[in-house]
Amino acid sequence: MIIGVPKETYPGERRVALVPAVLPTLTKAGFEVHIQSGAGIDAGYLDVLYAEKGGKIVADRAAIFAAADIVAQVLCYGPNDVNGQLDVPLYRQNQILVGFLRPFGSLEVLQQIAQAGVTSFSVELMPRTTRAQSMDALSSMATVAGYKAVLVTADIHPRIFPMLTTAAGTVTPARAFVIGCGVAGLQAIATARRLGAVVSAYDLRPAAKEQVQSLGGRFVELPIEAKDAQDARGYATAQDEDFYRRQRELLGKVVQESDVVIATAVIPGKKAPILVTEDMVKGMAPGSVVLDLAAERGGNCDITEAGKTVVKHGVTIIGPINLASTVPYHASMMYARNITAFLTHLIKEQKLNLNLADEIVRETLLTSGGEIAQARVREFLKLPALTKQAG
Ligand code: NAD
């Protein structure tokens, strides 16, 4: 089977779906890998490195799609809402497509993908289980984003992060506050600690407390309890507006005492809750920085503008989108390992094994046989349940 890797086309995207280091594993499993010329260059992987590992370099994008049994991308049509549509005419019936597909996005886009006849797998839908851990691209990208978020704030903030005792006196450490302690938040805590900041963190899931403490952070406990804070998959559950209002009241003091706030609080398939208000920002010291990793999902701060940096009341509010793409070498390496683990799980002896009894296959299968196949996505999009599972 041929795996085709086209160059990413989302503006500014620097990642690539496969890196040369995973090619030997894929070749050993019987795959042939075709790479569009220049696909890895922005991440630091030259054509020659792929060729050395047995990859075939193909100049023409259309030829990649024409030859591939499997197309591996980072941002497929869906999250690539700028140029992704141009790939749809290149899709072939029953071709396998793997990548970020924004399953809880636009019905119209998902229908276009389904009707093109591709069997698509959305990495966002990978179960958060021990078995699927090596295939969990969401966690890989969140790790990179959480790390980079801290570096961005450190770069912009007028203070030094660590405590320094110098001949010119003592510098006190910066105070960082992380809201939402999932994968990105925990990596932000670890990174801010490594830079010497004093770190506090909060999550509505009580299970996060121990994780924060094990990283050397102080867990902020609020005298409110979320109802069923966590669902069976480990995700936070949406709370009512009353709860969020109480949260904002109680978080205000901690936010205002912080030099840096990194907000990562999101709920799958929902708009992110507003937890940092303009009033709180007004109360922060001049020069403070808020980095809103939830920007793409509506933002945790009500001043955030997705994709922009705004300065208001002397505070810089950053709403990055696609932060993982700014560390493309390692983001691509981790993504490539996830995709390789997934493909070698999915395809045995050169045959797609669409075994819907396997949770990994069932959960990630987004479109199949011309239909949107994933049950939760159909429910989210208010489509009737499929009587017979496609495939
Ligand atoms: P996420 O990106 O969905 O959310 C980020 C964080 O925001 C979460 O910790 C969530 O609890 C928090 N949050 C949401 N609303 C909030 C609010 N109002 N106030 C404060 N915090 C709020 O999270 P994620 O990184 O995808 O992780 C989700 C869960 O999955 C976690 O429990 C994580 O430990 C678990 N996980 C498990 C595995 C595995 O077992 N293989 C892998 C990755 C993640």
Short mmCIF file of C-alpha atoms and ligand atoms in Angstrom, two decimals:
data_model
loop_
_atom_site.label_atom_id
_atom_site.label_comp_id
_atom_site.label_asym_id
_atom_site.label_seq_id
_atom_site.Cartn_x
_atom_site.Cartn_y
_atom_site.Cartn_z
CA MET A 1 0.00 0.00 0.00
CA ILE A 2 1.22 3.49 -0.81
CA ILE A 3 1.09 6.24 1.82
CA GLY A 4 1.12 9.71 0.26
CA VAL A 5 2.22 12.76 2.20
CA PRO A 6 1.24 16.03 0.51
CA LYS A 7 2.76 19.34 1.61
CA GLU A 8 0.56 21.10 4.17
CA THR A 9 -1.30 24.06 2.67
CA TYR A 10 -2.83 25.89 5.65
CA PRO A 11 -1.19 29.35 5.68
CA GLY A 12 1.82 29.36 8.02
CA GLU A 13 1.59 25.61 8.68
CA ARG A 14 5.12 24.24 9.04
CA ARG A 15 4.47 20.67 10.17
CA VAL A 16 4.53 17.56 8.00
CA ALA A 17 2.61 14.32 8.62
CA LEU A 18 5.54 11.90 8.40
CA VAL A 19 9.23 12.42 9.18
CA PRO A 20 12.12 10.39 7.73
CA ALA A 21 12.72 8.53 11.03
CA VAL A 22 9.40 6.62 10.82
CA LEU A 23 9.91 5.43 7.22
CA PRO A 24 11.87 2.26 8.14
CA THR A 25 9.02 1.13 10.45
CA LEU A 26 6.47 1.74 7.72
CA THR A 27 8.58 0.09 5.02
CA LYS A 28 9.08 -2.93 7.25
CA ALA A 29 5.31 -3.16 7.66
CA GLY A 30 5.00 -3.29 3.86
CA PHE A 31 4.10 0.32 3.07
CA GLU A 32 5.66 2.43 0.35
CA VAL A 33 5.88 6.14 1.22
CA HIS A 34 5.54 8.96 -1.33
CA ILE A 35 6.41 12.48 -0.17
CA GLN A 36 5.56 15.63 -2.05
CA SER A 37 8.82 17.42 -2.75
CA GLY A 38 9.46 20.06 -0.08
CA ALA A 39 6.74 18.74 2.28
CA GLY A 40 9.12 18.54 5.23
CA ILE A 41 11.38 21.47 4.55
CA ASP A 42 9.69 23.98 6.89
CA ALA A 43 10.00 21.46 9.74
CA GLY A 44 13.67 20.78 9.01
CA TYR A 45 13.29 17.56 7.01
CA LEU A 46 14.80 17.82 3.53
CA ASP A 47 13.72 15.63 0.59
CA VAL A 48 17.10 13.94 0.62
CA LEU A 49 16.53 12.68 4.20
CA TYR A 50 13.26 11.02 3.15
CA ALA A 51 14.95 9.54 0.07
CA GLU A 52 17.75 8.12 2.22
CA LYS A 53 15.14 6.25 4.27
CA GLY A 54 13.45 4.81 1.17
CA GLY A 55 10.81 7.49 0.53
CA LYS A 56 9.89 8.38 -3.04
CA ILE A 57 9.93 12.12 -3.72
CA VAL A 58 7.09 13.24 -5.99
CA ALA A 59 7.02 16.74 -7.44
CA ASP A 60 3.34 17.02 -8.19
CA ARG A 61 0.67 17.25 -5.48
CA ALA A 62 -2.04 15.70 -7.66
CA ALA A 63 0.26 12.73 -8.35
CA ILE A 64 0.56 12.12 -4.59
CA PHE A 65 -3.22 11.81 -4.26
CA ALA A 66 -3.50 9.79 -7.50
CA ALA A 67 -1.06 7.10 -6.35
CA ALA A 68 -1.83 6.96 -2.62
CA ASP A 69 -3.98 4.28 -1.01
CA ILE A 70 -3.59 6.27 2.19
CA VAL A 71 -3.15 10.04 2.41
CA ALA A 72 -1.57 11.25 5.66
CA GLN A 73 -1.94 14.94 6.45
CA VAL A 74 -1.70 17.15 9.52
CA LEU A 75 -4.51 19.59 8.73
CA CYS A 76 -6.99 18.08 6.27
CA TYR A 77 -9.96 19.93 4.81
CA GLY A 78 -11.90 20.89 7.94
CA PRO A 79 -9.24 22.54 10.09
CA ASN A 80 -7.59 23.70 6.87
CA ASP A 81 -10.53 25.95 6.05
CA VAL A 82 -8.41 28.15 3.77
CA ASN A 83 -6.98 25.79 1.13
CA GLY A 84 -8.21 22.36 2.20
CA GLN A 85 -11.14 22.39 -0.19
CA LEU A 86 -8.71 22.28 -3.13
CA ASP A 87 -7.80 18.72 -2.11
CA VAL A 88 -11.37 17.38 -2.34
CA PRO A 89 -11.34 16.91 -6.15
CA LEU A 90 -8.09 14.97 -5.71
CA TYR A 91 -9.60 12.44 -3.27
CA ARG A 92 -10.31 9.00 -4.70
CA GLN A 93 -13.12 6.59 -3.91
CA ASN A 94 -12.19 4.38 -0.93
CA GLN A 95 -8.88 6.18 -0.43
CA ILE A 96 -7.95 6.31 3.23
CA LEU A 97 -7.43 9.78 4.68
CA VAL A 98 -5.85 10.28 8.11
CA GLY A 99 -5.33 13.57 9.93
CA PHE A 100 -6.99 16.39 11.85
CA LEU A 101 -10.47 16.71 10.32
CA ARG A 102 -12.36 18.87 12.84
CA PRO A 103 -15.15 16.34 13.42
CA PHE A 104 -17.24 18.73 15.51
CA GLY A 105 -16.97 21.47 12.90
CA SER A 106 -19.06 22.17 9.83
CA LEU A 107 -21.66 19.68 8.60
CA GLU A 108 -21.24 20.92 5.04
CA VAL A 109 -17.49 20.31 5.07
CA LEU A 110 -17.88 16.83 6.55
CA GLN A 111 -20.51 15.99 3.95
CA GLN A 112 -18.18 17.09 1.14
CA ILE A 113 -15.48 14.82 2.53
CA ALA A 114 -17.90 11.93 2.93
CA GLN A 115 -19.39 12.34 -0.54
CA ALA A 116 -15.93 12.32 -2.11
CA GLY A 117 -15.93 8.66 -1.03
CA VAL A 118 -12.85 8.68 1.19
CA THR A 119 -12.62 6.50 4.26
CA SER A 120 -11.41 9.14 6.68
CA PHE A 121 -10.02 8.80 10.19
CA SER A 122 -9.99 11.79 12.49
CA VAL A 123 -7.10 11.85 14.93
CA GLU A 124 -9.08 14.18 17.20
CA LEU A 125 -11.40 11.26 17.99
CA MET A 126 -8.68 8.92 19.23
CA PRO A 127 -9.81 7.40 22.54
CA ARG A 128 -7.83 8.64 25.57
CA THR A 129 -6.98 5.11 26.66
CA THR A 130 -3.72 3.43 27.54
CA ARG A 131 -4.03 1.26 24.42
CA ALA A 132 -4.33 4.27 22.15
CA GLN A 133 -1.75 6.43 23.93
CA SER A 134 0.93 5.98 21.25
CA MET A 135 -1.58 7.19 18.62
CA ASP A 136 -2.83 10.23 20.53
CA ALA A 137 -1.95 13.18 18.30
CA LEU A 138 -4.09 15.57 20.32
CA SER A 139 -1.89 14.97 23.36
CA SER A 140 1.28 15.34 21.29
CA MET A 141 0.19 18.70 19.90
CA ALA A 142 -1.09 19.88 23.30
CA THR A 143 2.30 19.02 24.81
CA VAL A 144 4.11 21.13 22.24
CA ALA A 145 1.59 23.99 22.53
CA GLY A 146 1.78 24.05 26.34
CA TYR A 147 5.56 24.26 26.20
CA LYS A 148 5.62 26.98 23.56
CA ALA A 149 2.90 29.01 25.31
CA VAL A 150 5.23 29.62 28.25
CA LEU A 151 8.13 30.63 26.01
CA VAL A 152 5.93 33.14 24.19
CA THR A 153 4.84 34.75 27.46
CA ALA A 154 8.43 34.80 28.77
CA ASP A 155 9.55 36.49 25.58
CA ILE A 156 6.94 39.24 25.83
CA HIS A 157 6.91 39.78 29.59
CA PRO A 158 9.13 42.63 30.83
CA ARG A 159 10.23 40.54 33.84
CA ILE A 160 12.80 37.78 34.20
CA PHE A 161 11.09 34.49 35.18
CA PRO A 162 13.54 32.95 37.71
CA MET A 163 14.61 34.36 41.04
CA LEU A 164 18.10 35.77 40.73
CA THR A 165 20.45 36.85 43.47
CA THR A 166 22.98 39.18 41.90
CA ALA A 167 25.41 41.90 42.94
CA ALA A 168 22.77 44.31 41.68
CA GLY A 169 20.23 42.93 44.11
CA THR A 170 17.64 40.19 44.12
CA VAL A 171 15.13 39.62 41.36
CA THR A 172 11.91 38.01 42.54
CA PRO A 173 10.47 35.19 40.42
CA ALA A 174 7.54 35.72 38.05
CA ARG A 175 4.16 34.34 39.11
CA ALA A 176 2.45 32.20 36.49
CA PHE A 177 -1.13 30.98 36.74
CA VAL A 178 -2.34 28.11 34.57
CA ILE A 179 -6.09 27.62 34.14
CA GLY A 180 -7.03 24.15 32.91
CA CYS A 181 -4.62 21.34 33.72
CA GLY A 182 -5.07 18.91 30.84
CA VAL A 183 -2.11 17.90 28.69
CA ALA A 184 -1.26 21.45 27.54
CA GLY A 185 -1.76 22.97 30.98
CA LEU A 186 0.45 20.40 32.69
CA GLN A 187 3.20 20.95 30.14
CA ALA A 188 2.87 24.72 30.66
CA ILE A 189 3.26 24.22 34.42
CA ALA A 190 6.37 22.06 33.92
CA THR A 191 7.91 24.54 31.48
CA ALA A 192 7.20 27.61 33.63
CA ARG A 193 8.71 25.78 36.61
CA ARG A 194 11.82 24.96 34.58
CA LEU A 195 12.14 28.67 33.81
CA GLY A 196 11.99 29.39 37.52
CA ALA A 197 8.53 30.94 37.80
CA VAL A 198 6.32 30.35 40.83
CA VAL A 199 3.36 28.46 39.40
CA SER A 200 -0.25 28.18 40.54
CA ALA A 201 -2.84 26.21 38.64
CA TYR A 202 -6.53 25.47 38.70
CA ASP A 203 -8.84 22.93 37.10
CA LEU A 204 -12.43 22.05 37.85
CA ARG A 205 -11.48 18.36 37.80
CA PRO A 206 -10.29 17.48 41.32
CA ALA A 207 -8.10 14.72 39.79
CA ALA A 208 -5.80 17.43 38.45
CA LYS A 209 -4.66 18.49 41.94
CA GLU A 210 -2.17 15.70 42.42
CA GLN A 211 -0.74 16.14 38.93
CA VAL A 212 -0.21 19.86 39.48
CA GLN A 213 1.48 19.25 42.81
CA SER A 214 3.74 16.57 41.38
CA LEU A 215 5.05 19.18 38.94
CA GLY A 216 5.82 21.61 41.73
CA GLY A 217 2.79 23.83 41.18
CA ARG A 218 0.39 25.12 43.81
CA PHE A 219 -3.16 23.90 43.18
CA VAL A 220 -5.71 26.66 43.64
CA GLU A 221 -8.80 25.26 45.33
CA LEU A 222 -12.04 27.16 44.94
CA PRO A 223 -14.94 26.70 47.35
CA ILE A 224 -17.23 25.49 44.55
CA GLU A 225 -17.71 22.02 43.30
CA ALA A 226 -18.43 21.14 39.69
CA LYS A 227 -21.29 18.74 39.05
CA ASP A 228 -19.89 15.50 37.57
CA ALA A 229 -16.66 17.36 36.83
CA GLN A 230 -15.31 14.66 34.57
CA ASP A 231 -16.95 12.35 32.04
CA ALA A 232 -16.05 8.70 31.45
CA ARG A 233 -13.40 9.70 28.90
CA GLY A 234 -11.65 12.01 31.39
CA TYR A 235 -12.86 15.25 29.78
CA ALA A 236 -14.34 18.07 31.82
CA THR A 237 -18.10 18.33 31.53
CA ALA A 238 -19.85 21.57 30.63
CA GLN A 239 -21.21 23.49 33.63
CA ASP A 240 -24.04 26.00 33.77
CA GLU A 241 -23.49 29.76 33.49
CA ASP A 242 -24.03 30.14 37.24
CA PHE A 243 -21.00 27.94 37.91
CA TYR A 244 -18.83 29.91 35.48
CA ARG A 245 -19.95 33.19 37.09
CA ARG A 246 -18.88 31.88 40.53
CA GLN A 247 -15.61 30.68 39.03
CA ARG A 248 -14.88 34.12 37.61
CA GLU A 249 -15.62 35.79 40.96
CA LEU A 250 -13.28 33.42 42.78
CA LEU A 251 -10.52 33.38 40.16
CA GLY A 252 -10.31 37.18 39.98
CA LYS A 253 -7.87 37.58 42.87
CA VAL A 254 -5.45 34.91 41.64
CA VAL A 255 -5.48 36.33 38.11
CA GLN A 256 -4.77 39.83 39.38
CA GLU A 257 -1.84 38.64 41.49
CA SER A 258 -0.26 36.87 38.50
CA ASP A 259 2.28 38.20 36.02
CA VAL A 260 1.35 35.59 33.45
CA VAL A 261 -1.89 33.70 32.91
CA ILE A 262 -2.01 30.73 30.57
CA ALA A 263 -5.59 29.64 29.94
CA THR A 264 -6.33 26.25 28.40
CA ALA A 265 -9.85 25.42 29.65
CA VAL A 266 -11.98 23.75 27.00
CA ILE A 267 -14.87 21.30 26.74
CA PRO A 268 -15.04 19.01 23.69
CA GLY A 269 -17.51 20.24 21.10
CA LYS A 270 -18.43 23.38 23.08
CA LYS A 271 -17.40 27.02 23.08
CA ALA A 272 -14.70 27.61 25.71
CA PRO A 273 -15.99 29.15 28.99
CA ILE A 274 -15.06 32.77 29.76
CA LEU A 275 -12.99 32.63 32.93
CA VAL A 276 -10.88 35.81 32.64
CA THR A 277 -12.90 39.00 32.22
CA GLU A 278 -11.82 42.45 31.10
CA ASP A 279 -12.22 43.65 34.70
CA MET A 280 -9.73 41.05 35.89
CA VAL A 281 -7.30 42.08 33.15
CA LYS A 282 -7.69 45.71 34.25
CA GLY A 283 -6.59 44.67 37.74
CA MET A 284 -3.39 43.00 36.53
CA ALA A 285 -0.03 44.78 36.80
CA PRO A 286 1.05 46.64 33.65
CA GLY A 287 3.22 44.42 31.46
CA SER A 288 1.34 41.26 32.47
CA VAL A 289 0.61 38.71 29.77
CA VAL A 290 -2.42 36.49 29.20
CA LEU A 291 -1.94 33.69 26.69
CA ASP A 292 -5.24 32.14 25.72
CA LEU A 293 -4.69 28.68 24.31
CA ALA A 294 -8.46 28.30 24.04
CA ALA A 295 -8.53 31.15 21.47
CA GLU A 296 -9.44 28.85 18.59
CA ARG A 297 -12.45 27.63 20.57
CA GLY A 298 -13.77 31.09 21.42
CA GLY A 299 -11.24 31.93 24.15
CA ASN A 300 -11.16 31.85 27.98
CA CYS A 301 -10.62 35.61 28.14
CA ASP A 302 -13.28 37.97 26.84
CA ILE A 303 -10.68 40.27 25.23
CA THR A 304 -8.99 37.48 23.26
CA GLU A 305 -9.02 37.76 19.49
CA ALA A 306 -8.10 34.46 17.82
CA GLY A 307 -4.88 34.71 15.87
CA LYS A 308 -4.06 38.17 17.26
CA THR A 309 -2.13 39.87 20.04
CA VAL A 310 -4.06 42.66 21.72
CA VAL A 311 -2.72 45.15 24.28
CA LYS A 312 -5.40 46.48 26.63
CA HIS A 313 -5.07 48.18 30.03
CA GLY A 314 -1.30 47.68 29.73
CA VAL A 315 -1.75 43.90 29.52
CA THR A 316 -0.86 41.82 26.46
CA ILE A 317 -3.51 39.25 25.53
CA ILE A 318 -2.32 36.66 23.03
CA GLY A 319 -4.78 34.41 21.18
CA PRO A 320 -2.56 32.02 19.23
CA ILE A 321 -3.92 29.58 16.75
CA ASN A 322 -1.92 26.55 15.72
CA LEU A 323 0.90 27.11 18.24
CA ALA A 324 2.20 23.55 17.76
CA SER A 325 3.11 24.48 14.20
CA THR A 326 5.67 26.98 15.55
CA VAL A 327 7.73 24.05 16.91
CA PRO A 328 7.48 22.07 13.67
CA TYR A 329 10.46 19.75 14.04
CA HIS A 330 9.29 18.00 17.19
CA ALA A 331 5.58 18.51 16.56
CA SER A 332 6.02 16.65 13.25
CA MET A 333 8.17 13.96 14.84
CA MET A 334 5.58 13.25 17.53
CA TYR A 335 2.71 13.41 15.04
CA ALA A 336 4.52 11.05 12.66
CA ARG A 337 5.01 8.52 15.45
CA ASN A 338 1.32 8.75 16.34
CA ILE A 339 0.27 8.25 12.70
CA THR A 340 2.70 5.37 12.26
CA ALA A 341 1.35 3.62 15.36
CA PHE A 342 -2.19 4.17 14.11
CA LEU A 343 -1.58 2.95 10.54
CA THR A 344 0.27 -0.16 11.67
CA HIS A 345 -2.65 -0.88 14.01
CA LEU A 346 -5.27 -0.26 11.32
CA ILE A 347 -3.67 -2.01 8.38
CA LYS A 348 -2.39 -5.53 8.75
CA GLU A 349 -0.85 -7.46 5.87
CA GLN A 350 -1.66 -4.65 3.47
CA LYS A 351 -5.37 -4.81 4.21
CA LEU A 352 -7.54 -2.25 5.91
CA ASN A 353 -9.14 -3.98 8.84
CA LEU A 354 -12.29 -1.99 9.47
CA ASN A 355 -13.05 -3.85 12.66
CA LEU A 356 -15.73 -1.75 14.34
CA ALA A 357 -15.53 -3.90 17.45
CA ASP A 358 -12.16 -2.23 18.04
CA GLU A 359 -12.75 1.04 19.91
CA ILE A 360 -9.78 2.73 18.21
CA VAL A 361 -11.20 2.04 14.75
CA ARG A 362 -14.83 2.69 15.64
CA GLU A 363 -14.16 6.02 17.38
CA THR A 364 -11.78 7.49 14.78
CA LEU A 365 -13.66 6.40 11.64
CA LEU A 366 -15.29 9.64 10.52
CA THR A 367 -16.51 8.98 6.98
CA SER A 368 -17.02 5.73 5.13
CA GLY A 369 -19.09 4.57 2.13
CA GLY A 370 -20.16 8.15 1.34
CA GLU A 371 -21.56 8.81 4.84
CA ILE A 372 -20.51 10.45 8.06
CA ALA A 373 -19.99 7.24 10.01
CA GLN A 374 -19.09 8.31 13.55
CA ALA A 375 -22.01 7.93 15.95
CA ARG A 376 -21.10 10.81 18.34
CA VAL A 377 -20.43 13.16 15.45
CA ARG A 378 -23.78 12.27 13.86
CA GLU A 379 -25.49 12.97 17.14
CA PHE A 380 -23.64 16.29 17.50
CA LEU A 381 -24.64 17.30 13.96
CA LYS A 382 -28.24 16.18 14.64
CA LEU A 383 -28.10 13.54 11.92
CA PRO A 384 -30.15 10.36 12.39
CA ALA A 385 -28.19 7.38 13.66
CA LEU A 386 -27.07 5.00 10.94
CA THR A 387 -29.05 1.81 11.11
CA LYS A 388 -26.26 -0.18 9.55
CA GLN A 389 -22.72 0.96 10.39
CA ALA A 390 -21.00 1.97 7.18
CA GLY A 391 -17.91 0.10 6.16
P1 NAD B 1 -8.86 19.52 27.25
O1 NAD B 1 -7.95 20.12 26.24
O2 NAD B 1 -10.16 18.94 26.81
O3 NAD B 1 -9.17 20.60 28.39
C1 NAD B 1 -8.14 21.27 29.06
C2 NAD B 1 -8.41 21.33 30.52
O4 NAD B 1 -9.37 22.35 30.81
C3 NAD B 1 -8.96 20.04 31.14
O5 NAD B 1 -8.09 19.61 32.17
C4 NAD B 1 -10.32 20.45 31.68
O6 NAD B 1 -10.64 19.78 32.89
C5 NAD B 1 -10.10 21.93 31.93
N1 NAD B 1 -11.34 22.73 32.06
C6 NAD B 1 -12.45 22.70 31.28
N2 NAD B 1 -13.35 23.61 31.74
C7 NAD B 1 -12.81 24.21 32.82
C8 NAD B 1 -13.24 25.21 33.71
N3 NAD B 1 -14.45 25.78 33.60
N4 NAD B 1 -12.42 25.58 34.72
C9 NAD B 1 -11.19 24.99 34.85
N5 NAD B 1 -10.72 24.05 34.03
C10 NAD B 1 -11.52 23.65 33.03
O7 NAD B 1 -8.06 18.43 28.07
P2 NAD B 1 -7.05 17.36 27.56
O8 NAD B 1 -5.69 17.85 27.68
O9 NAD B 1 -7.51 16.89 26.22
O10 NAD B 1 -7.26 16.22 28.64
C11 NAD B 1 -8.57 15.73 28.93
C12 NAD B 1 -8.52 14.57 29.86
O11 NAD B 1 -8.00 13.43 29.20
C13 NAD B 1 -7.66 14.76 31.09
O12 NAD B 1 -8.31 14.12 32.15
C14 NAD B 1 -6.39 14.03 30.75
O13 NAD B 1 -5.66 13.61 31.88
C15 NAD B 1 -6.95 12.88 29.98
N6 NAD B 1 -5.99 12.27 29.05
C16 NAD B 1 -5.82 10.92 29.13
C17 NAD B 1 -4.94 10.30 28.24
C18 NAD B 1 -4.76 8.82 28.30
O14 NAD B 1 -5.14 8.20 29.25
N7 NAD B 1 -4.18 8.23 27.28
C19 NAD B 1 -4.27 11.05 27.28
C20 NAD B 1 -4.49 12.44 27.25
C21 NAD B 1 -5.38 13.02 28.12
#
